[in-house]
Coordinates of C-alpha atoms and ligand atoms in Angstrom, one line a residue:
X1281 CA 17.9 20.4 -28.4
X1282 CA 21.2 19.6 -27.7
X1283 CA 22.3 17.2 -24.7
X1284 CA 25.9 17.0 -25.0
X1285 CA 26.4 17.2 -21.3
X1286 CA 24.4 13.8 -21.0
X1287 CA 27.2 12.2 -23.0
X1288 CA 30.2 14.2 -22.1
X1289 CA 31.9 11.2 -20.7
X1290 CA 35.2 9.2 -21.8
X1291 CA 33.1 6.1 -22.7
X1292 CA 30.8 8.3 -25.2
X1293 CA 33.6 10.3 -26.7
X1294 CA 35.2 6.8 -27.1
X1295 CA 32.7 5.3 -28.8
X1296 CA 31.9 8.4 -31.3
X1297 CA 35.9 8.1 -32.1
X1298 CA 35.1 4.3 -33.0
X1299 CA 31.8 5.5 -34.8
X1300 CA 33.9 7.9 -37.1
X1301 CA 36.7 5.6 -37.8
X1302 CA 34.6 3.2 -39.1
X1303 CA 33.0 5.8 -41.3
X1304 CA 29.6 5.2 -39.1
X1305 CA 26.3 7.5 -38.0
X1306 CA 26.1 6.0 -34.1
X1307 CA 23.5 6.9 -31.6
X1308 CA 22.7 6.3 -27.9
X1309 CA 19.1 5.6 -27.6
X1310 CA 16.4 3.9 -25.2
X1311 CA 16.3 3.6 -21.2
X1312 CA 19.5 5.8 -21.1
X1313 CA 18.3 8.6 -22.6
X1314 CA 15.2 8.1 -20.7
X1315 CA 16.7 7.7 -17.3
X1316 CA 19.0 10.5 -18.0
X1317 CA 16.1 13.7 -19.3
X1318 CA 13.9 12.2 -16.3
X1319 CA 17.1 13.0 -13.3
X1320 CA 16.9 9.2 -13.1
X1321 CA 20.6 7.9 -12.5
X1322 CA 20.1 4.1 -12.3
X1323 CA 21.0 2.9 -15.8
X1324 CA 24.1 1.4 -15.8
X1325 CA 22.7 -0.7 -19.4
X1326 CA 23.4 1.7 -22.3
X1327 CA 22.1 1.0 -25.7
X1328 CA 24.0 1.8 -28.9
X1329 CA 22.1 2.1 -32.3
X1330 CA 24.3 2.2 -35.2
X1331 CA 23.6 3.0 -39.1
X1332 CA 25.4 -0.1 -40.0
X1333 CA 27.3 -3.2 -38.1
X1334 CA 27.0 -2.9 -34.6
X1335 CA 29.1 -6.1 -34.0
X1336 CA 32.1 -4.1 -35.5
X1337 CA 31.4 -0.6 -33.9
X1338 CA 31.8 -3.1 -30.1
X1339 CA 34.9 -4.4 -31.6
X1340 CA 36.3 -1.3 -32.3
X1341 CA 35.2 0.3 -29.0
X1342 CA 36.8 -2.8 -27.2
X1343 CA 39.9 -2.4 -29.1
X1344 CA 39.8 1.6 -27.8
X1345 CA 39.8 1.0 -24.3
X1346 CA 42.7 0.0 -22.3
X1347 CA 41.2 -3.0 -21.1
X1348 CA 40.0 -4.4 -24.4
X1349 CA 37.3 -6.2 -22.5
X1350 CA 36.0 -9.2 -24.5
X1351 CA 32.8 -8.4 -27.0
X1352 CA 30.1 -11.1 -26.7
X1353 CA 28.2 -11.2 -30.2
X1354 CA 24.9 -12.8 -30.4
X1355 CA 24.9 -13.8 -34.1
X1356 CA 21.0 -14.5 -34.3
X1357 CA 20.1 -10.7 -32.8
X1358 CA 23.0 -9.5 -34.6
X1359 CA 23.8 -7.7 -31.7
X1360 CA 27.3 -7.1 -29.8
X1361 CA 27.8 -6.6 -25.2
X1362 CA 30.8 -5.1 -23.4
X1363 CA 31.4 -4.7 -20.3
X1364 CA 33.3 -2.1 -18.6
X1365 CA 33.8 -1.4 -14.5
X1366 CA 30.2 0.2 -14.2
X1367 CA 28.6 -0.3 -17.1
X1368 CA 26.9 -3.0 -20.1
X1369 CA 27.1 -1.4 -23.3
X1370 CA 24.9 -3.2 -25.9
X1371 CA 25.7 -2.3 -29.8
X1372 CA 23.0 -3.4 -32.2
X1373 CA 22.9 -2.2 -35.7
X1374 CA 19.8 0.0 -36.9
X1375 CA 16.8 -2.2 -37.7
X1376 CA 13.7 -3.0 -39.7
X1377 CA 11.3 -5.8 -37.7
X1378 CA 8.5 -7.7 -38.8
X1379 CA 6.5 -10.0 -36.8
X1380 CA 5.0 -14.0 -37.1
X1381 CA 1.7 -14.1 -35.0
X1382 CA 3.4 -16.7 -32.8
X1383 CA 6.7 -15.2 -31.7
X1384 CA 7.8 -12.3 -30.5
X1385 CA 11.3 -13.0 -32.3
X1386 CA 11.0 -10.8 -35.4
X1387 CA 12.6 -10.9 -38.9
X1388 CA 14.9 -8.3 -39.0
X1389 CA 16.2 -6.8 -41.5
X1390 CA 18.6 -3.2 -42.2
X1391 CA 16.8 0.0 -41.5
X1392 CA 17.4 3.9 -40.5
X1393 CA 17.7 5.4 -37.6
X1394 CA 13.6 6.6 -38.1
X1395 CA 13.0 2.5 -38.6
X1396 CA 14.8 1.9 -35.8
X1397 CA 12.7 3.9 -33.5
X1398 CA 9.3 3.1 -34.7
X1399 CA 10.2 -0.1 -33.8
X1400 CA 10.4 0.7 -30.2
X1401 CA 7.6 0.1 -27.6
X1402 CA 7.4 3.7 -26.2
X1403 CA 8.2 7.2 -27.7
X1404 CA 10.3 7.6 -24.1
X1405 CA 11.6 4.3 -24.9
X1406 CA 12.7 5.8 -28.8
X1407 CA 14.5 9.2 -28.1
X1408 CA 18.2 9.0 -29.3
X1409 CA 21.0 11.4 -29.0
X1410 CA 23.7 11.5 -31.5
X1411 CA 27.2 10.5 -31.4
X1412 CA 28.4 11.8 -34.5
X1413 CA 30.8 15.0 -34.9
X1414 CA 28.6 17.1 -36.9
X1415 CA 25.4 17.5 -34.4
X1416 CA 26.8 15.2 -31.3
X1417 CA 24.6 15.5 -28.4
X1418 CA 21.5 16.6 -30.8
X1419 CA 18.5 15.0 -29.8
X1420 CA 16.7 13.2 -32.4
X1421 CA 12.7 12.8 -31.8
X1422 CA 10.8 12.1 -34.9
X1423 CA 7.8 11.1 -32.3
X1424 CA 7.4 14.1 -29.6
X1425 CA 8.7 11.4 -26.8
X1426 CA 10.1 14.6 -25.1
X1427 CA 6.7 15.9 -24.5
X1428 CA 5.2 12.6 -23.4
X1429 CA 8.5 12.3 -21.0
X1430 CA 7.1 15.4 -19.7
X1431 CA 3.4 14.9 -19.3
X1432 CA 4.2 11.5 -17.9
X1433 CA 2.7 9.6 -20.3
X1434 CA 2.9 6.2 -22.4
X1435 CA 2.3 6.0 -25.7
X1436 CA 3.9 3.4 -28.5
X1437 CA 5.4 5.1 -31.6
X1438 CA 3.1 3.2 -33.9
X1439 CA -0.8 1.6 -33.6
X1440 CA -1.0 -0.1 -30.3
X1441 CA -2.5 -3.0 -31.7
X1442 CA 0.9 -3.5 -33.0
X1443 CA 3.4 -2.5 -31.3
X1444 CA 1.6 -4.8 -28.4
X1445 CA 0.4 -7.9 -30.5
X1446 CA 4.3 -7.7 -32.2
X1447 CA 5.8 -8.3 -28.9
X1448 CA 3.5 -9.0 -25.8
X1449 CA 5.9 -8.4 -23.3
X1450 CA 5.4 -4.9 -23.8
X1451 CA 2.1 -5.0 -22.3
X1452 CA 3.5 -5.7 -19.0
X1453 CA 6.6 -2.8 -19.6
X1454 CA 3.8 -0.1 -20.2
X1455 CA 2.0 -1.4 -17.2
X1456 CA 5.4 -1.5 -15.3
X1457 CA 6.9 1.8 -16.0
X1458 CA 4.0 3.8 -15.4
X1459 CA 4.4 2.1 -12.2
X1460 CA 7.8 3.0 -11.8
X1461 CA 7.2 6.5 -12.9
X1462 CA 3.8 7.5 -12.1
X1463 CA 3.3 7.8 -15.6
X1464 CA -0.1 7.3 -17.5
X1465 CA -0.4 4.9 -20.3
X1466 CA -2.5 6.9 -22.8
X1467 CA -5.9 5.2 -23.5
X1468 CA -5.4 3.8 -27.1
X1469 CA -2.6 1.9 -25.8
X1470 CA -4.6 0.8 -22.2
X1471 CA -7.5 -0.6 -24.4
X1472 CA -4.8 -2.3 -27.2
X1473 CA -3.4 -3.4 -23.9
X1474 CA -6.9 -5.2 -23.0
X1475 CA -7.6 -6.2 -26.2
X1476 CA -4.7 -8.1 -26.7
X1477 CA -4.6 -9.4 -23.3
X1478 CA -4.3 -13.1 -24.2
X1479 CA -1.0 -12.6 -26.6
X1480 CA 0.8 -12.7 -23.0
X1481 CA 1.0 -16.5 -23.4
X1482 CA 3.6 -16.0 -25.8
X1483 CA 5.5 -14.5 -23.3
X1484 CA 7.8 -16.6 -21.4
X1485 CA 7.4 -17.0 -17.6
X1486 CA 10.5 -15.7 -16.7
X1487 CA 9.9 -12.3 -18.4
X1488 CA 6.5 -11.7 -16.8
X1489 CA 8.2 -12.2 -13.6
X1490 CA 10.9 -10.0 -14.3
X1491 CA 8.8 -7.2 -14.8
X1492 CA 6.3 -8.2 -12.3
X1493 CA 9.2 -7.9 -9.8
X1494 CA 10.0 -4.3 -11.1
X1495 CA 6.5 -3.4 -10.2
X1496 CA 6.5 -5.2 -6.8
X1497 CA 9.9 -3.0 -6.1
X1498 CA 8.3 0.2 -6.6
X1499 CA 7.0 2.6 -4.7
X1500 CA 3.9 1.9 -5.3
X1501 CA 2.7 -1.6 -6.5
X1502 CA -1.1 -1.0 -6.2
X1503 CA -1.1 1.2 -9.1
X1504 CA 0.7 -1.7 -11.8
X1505 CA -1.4 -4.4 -10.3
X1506 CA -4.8 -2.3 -10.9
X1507 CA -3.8 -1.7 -14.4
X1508 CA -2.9 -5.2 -14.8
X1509 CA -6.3 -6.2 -13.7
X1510 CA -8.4 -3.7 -15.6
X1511 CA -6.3 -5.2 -18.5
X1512 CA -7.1 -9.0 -18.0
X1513 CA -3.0 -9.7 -17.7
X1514 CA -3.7 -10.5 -13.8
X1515 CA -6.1 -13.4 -14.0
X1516 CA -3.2 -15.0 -16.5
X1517 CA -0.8 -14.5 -13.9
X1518 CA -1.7 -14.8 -10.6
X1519 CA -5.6 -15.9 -10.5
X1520 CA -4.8 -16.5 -6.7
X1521 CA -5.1 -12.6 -6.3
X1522 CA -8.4 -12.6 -8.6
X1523 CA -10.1 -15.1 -6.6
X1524 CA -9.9 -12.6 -3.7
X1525 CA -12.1 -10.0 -5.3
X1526 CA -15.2 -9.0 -4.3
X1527 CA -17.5 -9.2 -1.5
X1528 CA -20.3 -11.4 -0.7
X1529 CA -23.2 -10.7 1.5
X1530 CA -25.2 -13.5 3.7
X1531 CA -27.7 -12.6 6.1
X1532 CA -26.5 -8.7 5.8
X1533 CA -23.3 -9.4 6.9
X1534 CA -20.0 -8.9 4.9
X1535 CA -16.4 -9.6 4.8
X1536 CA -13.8 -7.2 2.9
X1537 CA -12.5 -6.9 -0.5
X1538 CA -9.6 -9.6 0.2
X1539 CA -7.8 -8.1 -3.6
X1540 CA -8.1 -4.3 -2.4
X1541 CA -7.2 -4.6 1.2
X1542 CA -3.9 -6.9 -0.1
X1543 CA -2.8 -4.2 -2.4
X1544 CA -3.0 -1.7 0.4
X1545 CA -0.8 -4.2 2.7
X1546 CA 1.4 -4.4 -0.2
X1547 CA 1.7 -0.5 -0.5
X1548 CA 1.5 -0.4 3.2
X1549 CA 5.1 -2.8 3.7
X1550 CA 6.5 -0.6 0.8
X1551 CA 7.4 2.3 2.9
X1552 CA 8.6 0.0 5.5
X1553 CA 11.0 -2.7 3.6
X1554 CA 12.7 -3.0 0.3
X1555 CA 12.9 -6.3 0.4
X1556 CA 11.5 -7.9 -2.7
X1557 CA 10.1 -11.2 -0.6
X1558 CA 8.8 -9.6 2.0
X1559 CA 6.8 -7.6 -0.6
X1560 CA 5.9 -10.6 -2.1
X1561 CA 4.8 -12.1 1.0
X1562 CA 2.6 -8.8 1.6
X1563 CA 1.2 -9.5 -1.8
X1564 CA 0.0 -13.3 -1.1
X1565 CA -0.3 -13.3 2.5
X1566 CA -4.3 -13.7 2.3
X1567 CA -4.2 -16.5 -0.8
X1568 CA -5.6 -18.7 1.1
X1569 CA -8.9 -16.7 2.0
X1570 CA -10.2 -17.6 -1.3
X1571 CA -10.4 -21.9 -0.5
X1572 CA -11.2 -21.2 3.0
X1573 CA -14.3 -18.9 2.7
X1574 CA -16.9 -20.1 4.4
X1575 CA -20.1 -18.5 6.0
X1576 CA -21.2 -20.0 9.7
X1577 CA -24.5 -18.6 11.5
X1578 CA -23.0 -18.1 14.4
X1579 CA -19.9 -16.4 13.4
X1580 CA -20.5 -15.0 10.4
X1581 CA -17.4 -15.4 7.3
X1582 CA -14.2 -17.1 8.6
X1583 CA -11.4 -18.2 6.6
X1584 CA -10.3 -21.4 8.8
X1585 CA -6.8 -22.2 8.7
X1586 CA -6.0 -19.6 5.8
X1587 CA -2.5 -19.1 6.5
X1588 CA -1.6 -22.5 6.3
X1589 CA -4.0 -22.9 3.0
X1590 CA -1.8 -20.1 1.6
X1591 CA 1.6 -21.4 2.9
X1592 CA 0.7 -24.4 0.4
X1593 CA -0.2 -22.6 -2.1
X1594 CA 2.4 -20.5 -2.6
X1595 CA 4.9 -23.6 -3.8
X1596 CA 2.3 -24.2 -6.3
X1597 CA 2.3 -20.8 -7.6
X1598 CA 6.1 -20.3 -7.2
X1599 CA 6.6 -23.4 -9.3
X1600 CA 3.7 -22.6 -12.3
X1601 CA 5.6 -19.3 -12.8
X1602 CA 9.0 -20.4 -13.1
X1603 CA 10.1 -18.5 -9.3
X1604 CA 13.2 -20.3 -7.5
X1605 CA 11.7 -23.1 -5.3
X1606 CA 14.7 -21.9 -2.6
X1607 CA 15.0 -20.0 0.6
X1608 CA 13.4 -17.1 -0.7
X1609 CA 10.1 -19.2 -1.6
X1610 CA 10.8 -21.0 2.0
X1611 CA 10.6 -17.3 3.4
X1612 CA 7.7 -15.9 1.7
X1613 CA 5.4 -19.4 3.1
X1614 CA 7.1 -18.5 6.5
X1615 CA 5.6 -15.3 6.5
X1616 CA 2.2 -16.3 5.1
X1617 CA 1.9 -18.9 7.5
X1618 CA 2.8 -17.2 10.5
X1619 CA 0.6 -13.8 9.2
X1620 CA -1.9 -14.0 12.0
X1621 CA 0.6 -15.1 15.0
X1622 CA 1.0 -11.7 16.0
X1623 CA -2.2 -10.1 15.5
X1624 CA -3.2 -12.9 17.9
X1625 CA -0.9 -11.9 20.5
X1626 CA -2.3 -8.2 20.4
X1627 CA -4.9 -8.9 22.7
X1628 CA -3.5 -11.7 24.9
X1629 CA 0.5 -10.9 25.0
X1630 CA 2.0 -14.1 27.9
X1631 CA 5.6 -15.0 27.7
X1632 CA 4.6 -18.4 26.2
X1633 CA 2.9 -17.2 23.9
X1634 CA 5.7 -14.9 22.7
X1635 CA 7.9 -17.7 23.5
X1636 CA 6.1 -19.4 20.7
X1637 CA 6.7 -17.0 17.9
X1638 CA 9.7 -16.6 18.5
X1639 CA 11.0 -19.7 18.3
X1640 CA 9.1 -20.6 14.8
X1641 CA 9.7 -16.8 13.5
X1642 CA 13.4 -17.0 14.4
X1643 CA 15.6 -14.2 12.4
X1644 CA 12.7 -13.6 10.6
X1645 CA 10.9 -12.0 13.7
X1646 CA 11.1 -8.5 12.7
X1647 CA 10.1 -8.8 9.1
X1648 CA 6.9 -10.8 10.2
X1649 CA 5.9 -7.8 12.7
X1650 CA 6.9 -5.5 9.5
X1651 CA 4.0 -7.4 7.7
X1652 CA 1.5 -7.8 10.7
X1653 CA 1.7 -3.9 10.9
X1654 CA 1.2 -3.6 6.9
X1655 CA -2.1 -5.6 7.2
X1656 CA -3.8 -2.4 9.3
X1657 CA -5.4 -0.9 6.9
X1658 CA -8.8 0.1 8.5
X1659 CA -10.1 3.0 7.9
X1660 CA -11.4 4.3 11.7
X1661 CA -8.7 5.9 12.8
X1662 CA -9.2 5.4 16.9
X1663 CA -8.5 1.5 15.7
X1664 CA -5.8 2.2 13.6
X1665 CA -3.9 3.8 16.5
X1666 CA -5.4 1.2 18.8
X1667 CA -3.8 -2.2 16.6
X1668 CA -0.5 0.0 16.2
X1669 CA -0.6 0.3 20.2
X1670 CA -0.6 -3.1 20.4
X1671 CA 1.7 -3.8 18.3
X1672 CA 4.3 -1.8 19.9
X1673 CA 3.5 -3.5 22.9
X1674 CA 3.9 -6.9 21.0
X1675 CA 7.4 -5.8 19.9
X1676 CA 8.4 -4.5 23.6
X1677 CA 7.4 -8.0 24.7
X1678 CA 9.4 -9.6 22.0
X1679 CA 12.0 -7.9 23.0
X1680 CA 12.0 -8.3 26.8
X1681 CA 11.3 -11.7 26.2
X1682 CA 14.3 -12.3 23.8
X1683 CA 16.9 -10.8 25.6
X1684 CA 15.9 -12.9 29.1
X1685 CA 15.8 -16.2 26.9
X1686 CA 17.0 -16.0 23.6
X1687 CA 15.0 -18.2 21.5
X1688 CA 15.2 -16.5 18.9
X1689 CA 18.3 -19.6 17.1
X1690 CA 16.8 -21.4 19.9
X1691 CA 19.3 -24.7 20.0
X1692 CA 18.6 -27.7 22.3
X1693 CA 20.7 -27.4 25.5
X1694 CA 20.7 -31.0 26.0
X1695 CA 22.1 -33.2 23.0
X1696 CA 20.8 -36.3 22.3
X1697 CA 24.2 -37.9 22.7
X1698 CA 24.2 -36.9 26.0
X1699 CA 20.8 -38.7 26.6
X1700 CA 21.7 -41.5 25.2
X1701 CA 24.8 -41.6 27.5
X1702 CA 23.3 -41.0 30.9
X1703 CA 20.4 -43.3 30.1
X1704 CA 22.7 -45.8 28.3
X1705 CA 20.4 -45.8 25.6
X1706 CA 20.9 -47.2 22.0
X1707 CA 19.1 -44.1 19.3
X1708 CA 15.1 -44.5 19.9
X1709 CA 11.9 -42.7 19.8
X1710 CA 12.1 -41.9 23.3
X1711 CA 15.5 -39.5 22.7
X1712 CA 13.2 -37.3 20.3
X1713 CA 10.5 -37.4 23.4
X1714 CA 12.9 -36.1 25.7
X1715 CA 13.9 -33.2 23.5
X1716 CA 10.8 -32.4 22.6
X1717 CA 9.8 -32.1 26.2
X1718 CA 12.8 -30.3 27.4
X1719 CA 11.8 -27.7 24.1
X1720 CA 7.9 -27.3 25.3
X1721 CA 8.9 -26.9 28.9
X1722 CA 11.9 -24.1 27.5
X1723 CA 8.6 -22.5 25.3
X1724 CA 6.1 -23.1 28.3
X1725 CA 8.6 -21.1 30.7
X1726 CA 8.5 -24.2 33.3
X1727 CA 12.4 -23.7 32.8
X1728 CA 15.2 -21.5 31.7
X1729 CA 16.8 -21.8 28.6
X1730 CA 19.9 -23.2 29.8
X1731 CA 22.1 -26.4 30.2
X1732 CA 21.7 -26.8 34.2
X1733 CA 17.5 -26.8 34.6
X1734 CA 17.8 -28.8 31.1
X1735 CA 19.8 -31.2 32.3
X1736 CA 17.7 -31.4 35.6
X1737 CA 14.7 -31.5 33.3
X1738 CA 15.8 -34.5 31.6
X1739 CA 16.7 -36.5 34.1
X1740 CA 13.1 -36.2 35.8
X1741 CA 11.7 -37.0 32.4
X1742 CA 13.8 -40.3 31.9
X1743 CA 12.7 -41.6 34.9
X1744 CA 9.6 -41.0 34.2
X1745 CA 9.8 -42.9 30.8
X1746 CA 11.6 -46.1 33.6
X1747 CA 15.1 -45.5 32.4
X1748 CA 18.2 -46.2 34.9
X1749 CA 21.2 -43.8 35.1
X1750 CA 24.3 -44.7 33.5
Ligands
LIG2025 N1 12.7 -2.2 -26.2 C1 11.5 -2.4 -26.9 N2 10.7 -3.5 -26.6 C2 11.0 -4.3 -25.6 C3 12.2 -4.2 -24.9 C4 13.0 -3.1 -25.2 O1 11.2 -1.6 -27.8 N3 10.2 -5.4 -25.4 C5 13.6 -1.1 -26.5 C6 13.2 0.2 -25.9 O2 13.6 1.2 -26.7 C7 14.1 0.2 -24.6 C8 15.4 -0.5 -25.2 O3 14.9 -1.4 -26.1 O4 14.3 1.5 -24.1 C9 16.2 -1.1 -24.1 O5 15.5 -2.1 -23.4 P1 15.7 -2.5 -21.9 O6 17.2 -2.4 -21.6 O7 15.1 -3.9 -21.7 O8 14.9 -1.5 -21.1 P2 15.1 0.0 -20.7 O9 14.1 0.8 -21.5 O10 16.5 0.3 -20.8 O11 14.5 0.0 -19.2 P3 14.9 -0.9 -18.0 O12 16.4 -0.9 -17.9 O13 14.2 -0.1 -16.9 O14 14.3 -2.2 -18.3

């Protein structure tokens, strides 16, 4: 098979030229070729195998372009990274790899092009197309990955139990590309996968989470995290989303599988949002079912106080696994506390009420109905359309609501300067009083959102509180 239309373009025929000159055999290889046989156009990383020093094939490409972008060499992998406008180009000299059982940094040593793609964690992954004059654009395959590409399946070049227990992170890559491409991971390599489920810990945090971001940002996230649960990889990562599974029965009364129904929400919010933390909200909005379980005779189960259960937990488990303790962690306890606002509302929609959520939602209204509409996931259909109702009618209200009083970056109409100053007050507790009272009777609709009724407002409350005009 010949693909020479795949790598028709300046920067290959540039990069063959420096290949030859250098008396080299160069290849591209990996998630390039991949992408590229698959109609997948997001690559812009391109790897670069070459039967010799890949450090002086970059410098040689460098000096080729007009730009002579700088080469950043990584002496320990022995491996070489320029960038151009739209693309990284790594350069990394064919290689041999053996593995210690407590790293997944091998010894490398020189190898073929055939060594260099049995190292590789996927015969998708290990497809290379030449560079070289005499076949360039031939496709070189030693495993069958092109028939795998085309059945849709996963499957390492060499024993499982290797290629996985060599480098651990590629337990989560299987689980994550067949994810990404609704492919299936061939059974050798899902049990290897299970059986060497506890090498993960050699895997730094930030890698899981890489990848566990990849699989959160696809289509369809329920399929990576079932694999990585059927594969014991989940409990290691996130034993928040374990402790959700199953159900219990008291007295013949149930609740629902808290793990299942969450990976529906998170499916559900995927054909809604791309937003990576509002996904990730979907995926630990119910955390705090687990702690909160509790079975009452009268009732029956209840979760008391869950969302705000979760809302902690979430800077726990943002923190064990390395995530940015920022905004976007700020945003993701936002939402799971606040989860259950609206679905309150649906039955019982007042202006206060809506007031409410607005003002503690904020900008991040819309994203909180996006994930209150996700969590519908029951399965009789005249409910379904019933919550969705109301939810539209939730949204009308917000709406109406908003544009009369805009709450929404509510800010207090009445400074406290300007208490102080027509009380002739020195700073005290009773200045945070007054604006907390002139924000409940805003939220409470007693008055409108504006400086005139505030200003009323406050000066019928400092009387109250035996303060004399200025
Ligand atoms: N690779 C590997 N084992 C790993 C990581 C990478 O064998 N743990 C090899 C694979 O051949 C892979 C190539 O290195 O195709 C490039 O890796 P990388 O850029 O991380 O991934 P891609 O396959 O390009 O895919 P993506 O960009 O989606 O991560």
């Amino acid at each position: 098979m010949n693909f020479k239309e795949a790598i028709s373009s300046h920067i290959f025929t540039l990069i063959s030229k420096a290949s030859s000159e250098l008396g080299l055999e160069t290849y591209v290889i990996g998630g390039f070729v991949r992408d590229y046989l698959l109609d997948r156009h997001t690559s812009k990383d391109i790897d670069i195998v070459t039967i010799g020093d890949g450090i002086a094939l970059a410098e040689e490409v460098s000096r080729l372009l007009p730009h002579q972008p700088k080469v950043q060499v990584f002496k320990t992998y022995g491996t070489a990274m320029l960038r151009t406008k739209e693309l990284e180009i790594e350069f990394v000299g064919a290689r041999k790899e053996s593995y210690s059982e407590g790293s997944r940094n091998p010894k490398v040593s020189t190898g073929t092009l055939e060594d260099d793609q049995k190292r590789r964690d996927f015969t998708i992954n290990a497809l290379a197309l030449s560079l070289n004059t005499e076949n360039y654009g031939a496709l070189l395959d030693p495993f069958d990955g092109i028939s795998d590409l085309k059945k849709g399946i996963l499957k390492t070049p060499l024993d499982p139990n290797k290629t996985y227990s060599d480098d651990p992170l590629r337990m989560m890559r299987a689980i994550r590309f067949a994810t990404q491409l609704g492919f299936t991971i061939e059974s050798n390599s899902l049990n290897a996968i299970a059986e060497n489920h506890e090498r993960l810990q050699i895997i730094t945090k930030e890698r899981i989470i890489d990848e566990l971001h990849k699989i959160i940002a696809s289509d369809k996230p329920s399929t990576g995290f079932k694999l990585l649960e059927n594969t014991k990889l989940l409990p290691q990562i996130l034993p928040e989303l374990i402790a959700l599974k199953g159900v219990d029965e008291v007295e013949g009364q149930t609740h629902k599988d808290n793990f299942y129904h969450t990976l529906e929400v998170v499916d559900n919010i995927c054909l809604t949002t791309d937003d990576l933390w509002l996904r990730w909200a979907a995926l630990l909005h119910d955390i705090g079912k687990a702690p909160t379980k509790k079975y009452d005779k009268k009732v029956g189960w209840t979760f008391h106080a869950h969302e705000f259960v979760g809302s902690k937990m979430v800077y726990r488990l943002f923190k064990r696994l390395k995530m940015p303790l920022n905004n976007k962690m700020k945003f993701v306890q936002k939402m799971v506390l606040l989860s259950s606002r609206p679905i309150v509302l649906a039955s019982d929609v007042t202006d206060s009420a809506v007031r409410r959520l607005i003002f503690d939602a904020g900008d991040d209204i819309d994203s909180l109905m996006l994930l209150c509409e996700a969590d519908i996931t029951t399965k009789n259909a005249k409910k379904f359309k019933r919550y969705h109702k109301n939810f539209e009618l939730v949204r009308e209200k917000i709406k109406e609501v908003e544009e009369r009083d805009r709450i929404r970056n509510f800010q207090p109409p009445i400074s406290g300067e300007l208490i102080m100053e027509t009380f002739n007050l020195k700073p005290c507790r009773e200045i945070g009083m007054i604006k907390e009272a002139i924000k409940e009777a805003i939220l409470e609709g007693k008055i409108a959102n504006d400086y005139d009724e505030s200003y009323q407002f406050m000066l019928t409350k400092g009387k109250e509180l035996g303060f004399i005009l200025n």
